[in-house]
């Protein structure tokens, strides 16, 4: 088992993992990610997305997909973990921890101030995993999203 930065050869497997994650999160119909989209985001002319993969017996079985955010209070970047997923048969093997540790190492090496992410409130196995890593829940914040028709309606009011 190993963890490494993703390469273009990993994109197809990573798209499969993201679709598996969407099914696990009970929203498979909302996941429309394609191989071309992920390849461009990770390896196109101006990549703003990054990823690590976990391998077991030569196959990609997990991934951590992330991007940079910025803390105006700290004055430095941080990492936002968009997706963390390890195939069910390998959960508990240490690969999830190794993926998050790789991001922590990336943050420390680059002098970023934090690694942050969101988790669904019903996902108690993941919450327990994150707390075991020493992560602190940010439960004083409420996440919001503007998308679809509401996003288009608001955009139409911009000058």
mmCIF file of C-alpha atoms in Angstrom:
data_model
loop_
_atom_site.group_PDB
_atom_site.id
_atom_site.type_symbol
_atom_site.label_atom_id
_atom_site.label_comp_id
_atom_site.label_asym_id
_atom_site.label_seq_id
_atom_site.Cartn_x
_atom_site.Cartn_y
_atom_site.Cartn_z
ATOM 1 C CA UNK A 1 0.000 0.000 0.000
ATOM 2 C CA UNK A 2 1.229 3.469 -0.806
ATOM 3 C CA UNK A 3 0.115 7.095 -1.184
ATOM 4 C CA UNK A 4 1.457 9.430 -3.861
ATOM 5 C CA UNK A 5 0.528 12.480 -5.928
ATOM 6 C CA UNK A 6 -1.931 11.682 -8.693
ATOM 7 C CA UNK A 7 -0.779 11.410 -12.301
ATOM 8 C CA UNK A 8 -2.776 11.655 -15.542
ATOM 9 C CA UNK A 9 -2.919 7.843 -15.631
ATOM 10 C CA UNK A 10 -4.946 7.895 -12.379
ATOM 11 C CA UNK A 11 -7.792 10.100 -13.600
ATOM 12 C CA UNK A 12 -10.157 7.362 -14.787
ATOM 13 C CA UNK A 13 -9.873 5.505 -11.469
ATOM 14 C CA UNK A 14 -10.347 8.735 -9.534
ATOM 15 C CA UNK A 15 -13.564 9.539 -11.431
ATOM 16 C CA UNK A 16 -14.855 6.071 -10.532
ATOM 17 C CA UNK A 17 -14.001 6.727 -6.877
ATOM 18 C CA UNK A 18 -15.786 10.089 -6.883
ATOM 19 C CA UNK A 19 -18.906 8.438 -8.325
ATOM 20 C CA UNK A 20 -18.676 5.736 -5.621
ATOM 21 C CA UNK A 21 -18.418 8.493 -3.005
ATOM 22 C CA UNK A 22 -21.526 10.195 -4.409
ATOM 23 C CA UNK A 23 -23.426 6.907 -4.140
ATOM 24 C CA UNK A 24 -22.185 6.447 -0.560
ATOM 25 C CA UNK A 25 -23.391 9.978 0.233
ATOM 26 C CA UNK A 26 -26.820 9.071 -1.179
ATOM 27 C CA UNK A 27 -26.612 11.512 -4.103
ATOM 28 C CA UNK A 28 -25.356 9.605 -7.165
ATOM 29 C CA UNK A 29 -27.621 11.602 -9.503
ATOM 30 C CA UNK A 30 -25.837 14.807 -8.473
ATOM 31 C CA UNK A 31 -22.388 13.589 -9.546
ATOM 32 C CA UNK A 32 -21.763 14.411 -13.199
ATOM 33 C CA UNK A 33 -17.942 14.459 -13.132
ATOM 34 C CA UNK A 34 -16.289 13.196 -16.316
ATOM 35 C CA UNK A 35 -12.769 12.001 -16.988
ATOM 36 C CA UNK A 36 -12.135 14.979 -19.284
ATOM 37 C CA UNK A 37 -13.285 17.460 -16.630
ATOM 38 C CA UNK A 38 -11.090 15.997 -13.908
ATOM 39 C CA UNK A 39 -8.091 15.655 -16.219
ATOM 40 C CA UNK A 40 -8.347 19.328 -17.224
ATOM 41 C CA UNK A 41 -8.803 20.495 -13.629
ATOM 42 C CA UNK A 42 -5.782 18.519 -12.416
ATOM 43 C CA UNK A 43 -3.417 18.654 -15.402
ATOM 44 C CA UNK A 44 -4.676 21.361 -17.775
ATOM 45 C CA UNK A 45 -2.873 24.618 -18.546
ATOM 46 C CA UNK A 46 -3.850 26.289 -15.248
ATOM 47 C CA UNK A 47 -4.505 23.560 -12.664
ATOM 48 C CA UNK A 48 -6.321 24.744 -9.556
ATOM 49 C CA UNK A 49 -7.076 21.248 -8.260
ATOM 50 C CA UNK A 50 -4.661 18.703 -6.828
ATOM 51 C CA UNK A 51 -4.883 15.096 -5.736
ATOM 52 C CA UNK A 52 -3.182 12.226 -3.996
ATOM 53 C CA UNK A 53 -4.052 8.597 -4.589
ATOM 54 C CA UNK A 54 -3.768 5.478 -2.484
ATOM 55 C CA UNK A 55 -2.656 2.280 -4.174
ATOM 56 C CA UNK A 56 -3.068 -1.323 -3.120
ATOM 57 C CA UNK A 57 -1.676 -4.179 -5.182
ATOM 58 C CA UNK A 58 -1.065 -1.821 -8.110
ATOM 59 C CA UNK A 59 -4.607 -0.421 -8.239
ATOM 60 C CA UNK A 60 -5.854 3.012 -7.215
ATOM 61 C CA UNK A 61 -8.246 2.341 -4.315
ATOM 62 C CA UNK A 62 -8.528 5.751 -2.704
ATOM 63 C CA UNK A 63 -8.029 9.429 -3.317
ATOM 64 C CA UNK A 64 -7.832 12.827 -1.690
ATOM 65 C CA UNK A 65 -8.853 15.643 -4.041
ATOM 66 C CA UNK A 66 -8.046 19.123 -2.803
ATOM 67 C CA UNK A 67 -7.509 22.771 -3.647
ATOM 68 C CA UNK A 68 -6.005 25.831 -2.017
ATOM 69 C CA UNK A 69 -8.002 28.259 0.053
ATOM 70 C CA UNK A 70 -6.742 31.384 1.793
ATOM 71 C CA UNK A 71 -7.115 32.612 5.343
ATOM 72 C CA UNK A 72 -7.250 36.380 5.549
ATOM 73 C CA UNK A 73 -6.838 36.050 9.317
ATOM 74 C CA UNK A 74 -3.682 33.928 9.057
ATOM 75 C CA UNK A 75 -2.418 35.616 5.895
ATOM 76 C CA UNK A 76 -1.503 32.303 4.259
ATOM 77 C CA UNK A 77 -3.017 29.536 2.178
ATOM 78 C CA UNK A 78 -4.585 26.372 3.475
ATOM 79 C CA UNK A 79 -5.750 23.151 1.891
ATOM 80 C CA UNK A 80 -9.431 22.376 1.437
ATOM 81 C CA UNK A 81 -10.055 18.650 1.114
ATOM 82 C CA UNK A 82 -12.948 18.348 -1.316
ATOM 83 C CA UNK A 83 -13.146 14.558 -1.433
ATOM 84 C CA UNK A 84 -11.578 11.786 0.606
ATOM 85 C CA UNK A 85 -12.546 8.269 -0.342
ATOM 86 C CA UNK A 86 -11.172 4.790 0.194
ATOM 87 C CA UNK A 87 -12.938 1.745 -1.190
ATOM 88 C CA UNK A 88 -14.962 0.005 1.545
ATOM 89 C CA UNK A 89 -12.922 -3.217 1.531
ATOM 90 C CA UNK A 90 -9.797 -1.256 2.494
ATOM 91 C CA UNK A 91 -11.252 1.024 5.138
ATOM 92 C CA UNK A 92 -9.406 0.514 8.392
ATOM 93 C CA UNK A 93 -6.207 -0.372 6.513
ATOM 94 C CA UNK A 94 -4.547 2.983 7.225
ATOM 95 C CA UNK A 95 -4.922 4.346 3.695
ATOM 96 C CA UNK A 96 -7.376 7.091 4.689
ATOM 97 C CA UNK A 97 -5.055 8.212 7.453
ATOM 98 C CA UNK A 98 -2.101 8.111 5.044
ATOM 99 C CA UNK A 99 -3.974 10.292 2.544
ATOM 100 C CA UNK A 100 -4.810 12.919 5.171
ATOM 101 C CA UNK A 101 -1.244 12.723 6.519
ATOM 102 C CA UNK A 102 0.064 13.427 3.000
ATOM 103 C CA UNK A 103 -2.046 16.588 2.904
ATOM 104 C CA UNK A 104 -0.841 17.575 6.364
ATOM 105 C CA UNK A 105 2.748 17.117 5.187
ATOM 106 C CA UNK A 106 2.017 19.203 2.083
ATOM 107 C CA UNK A 107 0.584 21.980 4.273
ATOM 108 C CA UNK A 108 3.527 21.957 6.682
ATOM 109 C CA UNK A 109 6.097 21.851 3.852
ATOM 110 C CA UNK A 110 4.488 24.867 2.152
ATOM 111 C CA UNK A 111 3.822 26.802 5.376
ATOM 112 C CA UNK A 112 0.033 26.600 4.950
ATOM 113 C CA UNK A 113 -1.930 27.158 8.138
ATOM 114 C CA UNK A 114 -4.560 24.418 7.932
ATOM 115 C CA UNK A 115 -6.260 21.511 6.238
ATOM 116 C CA UNK A 116 -10.038 21.727 6.372
ATOM 117 C CA UNK A 117 -13.032 19.840 4.991
ATOM 118 C CA UNK A 118 -16.728 19.158 5.512
ATOM 119 C CA UNK A 119 -18.500 15.960 6.459
ATOM 120 C CA UNK A 120 -22.174 15.065 6.356
ATOM 121 C CA UNK A 121 -23.764 15.105 9.806
ATOM 122 C CA UNK A 122 -25.046 11.517 9.440
ATOM 123 C CA UNK A 123 -21.635 10.125 8.432
ATOM 124 C CA UNK A 124 -20.648 8.986 11.920
ATOM 125 C CA UNK A 125 -17.871 6.588 10.786
ATOM 126 C CA UNK A 126 -16.086 9.456 9.045
ATOM 127 C CA UNK A 127 -16.666 11.828 11.949
ATOM 128 C CA UNK A 128 -15.100 9.292 14.323
ATOM 129 C CA UNK A 129 -12.172 8.829 11.919
ATOM 130 C CA UNK A 130 -11.540 12.584 11.691
ATOM 131 C CA UNK A 131 -11.773 13.053 15.452
ATOM 132 C CA UNK A 132 -9.292 10.198 15.930
ATOM 133 C CA UNK A 133 -6.858 12.176 13.754
ATOM 134 C CA UNK A 134 -7.187 15.112 16.150
ATOM 135 C CA UNK A 135 -9.382 17.222 13.853
ATOM 136 C CA UNK A 136 -11.749 19.651 15.540
ATOM 137 C CA UNK A 137 -15.335 20.033 14.344
ATOM 138 C CA UNK A 138 -16.173 23.569 13.256
ATOM 139 C CA UNK A 139 -19.771 23.314 14.388
ATOM 140 C CA UNK A 140 -20.183 27.031 15.005
ATOM 141 C CA UNK A 141 -20.194 27.578 11.222
ATOM 142 C CA UNK A 142 -23.067 26.780 8.864
ATOM 143 C CA UNK A 143 -22.189 25.859 5.298
ATOM 144 C CA UNK A 144 -24.127 27.519 2.485
ATOM 145 C CA UNK A 145 -24.291 26.831 -1.218
ATOM 146 C CA UNK A 146 -25.699 28.846 -4.108
ATOM 147 C CA UNK A 147 -26.233 26.721 -7.238
ATOM 148 C CA UNK A 148 -28.573 25.954 -10.119
ATOM 149 C CA UNK A 149 -31.483 28.311 -10.833
ATOM 150 C CA UNK A 150 -30.805 30.371 -7.698
ATOM 151 C CA UNK A 151 -27.197 30.973 -8.810
ATOM 152 C CA UNK A 152 -28.361 31.979 -12.290
ATOM 153 C CA UNK A 153 -31.072 34.273 -10.889
ATOM 154 C CA UNK A 154 -28.638 36.109 -8.642
ATOM 155 C CA UNK A 155 -26.045 36.353 -11.406
ATOM 156 C CA UNK A 156 -28.631 37.968 -13.654
ATOM 157 C CA UNK A 157 -28.893 40.856 -11.189
ATOM 158 C CA UNK A 158 -25.173 41.712 -11.375
ATOM 159 C CA UNK A 159 -24.124 44.855 -13.191
#
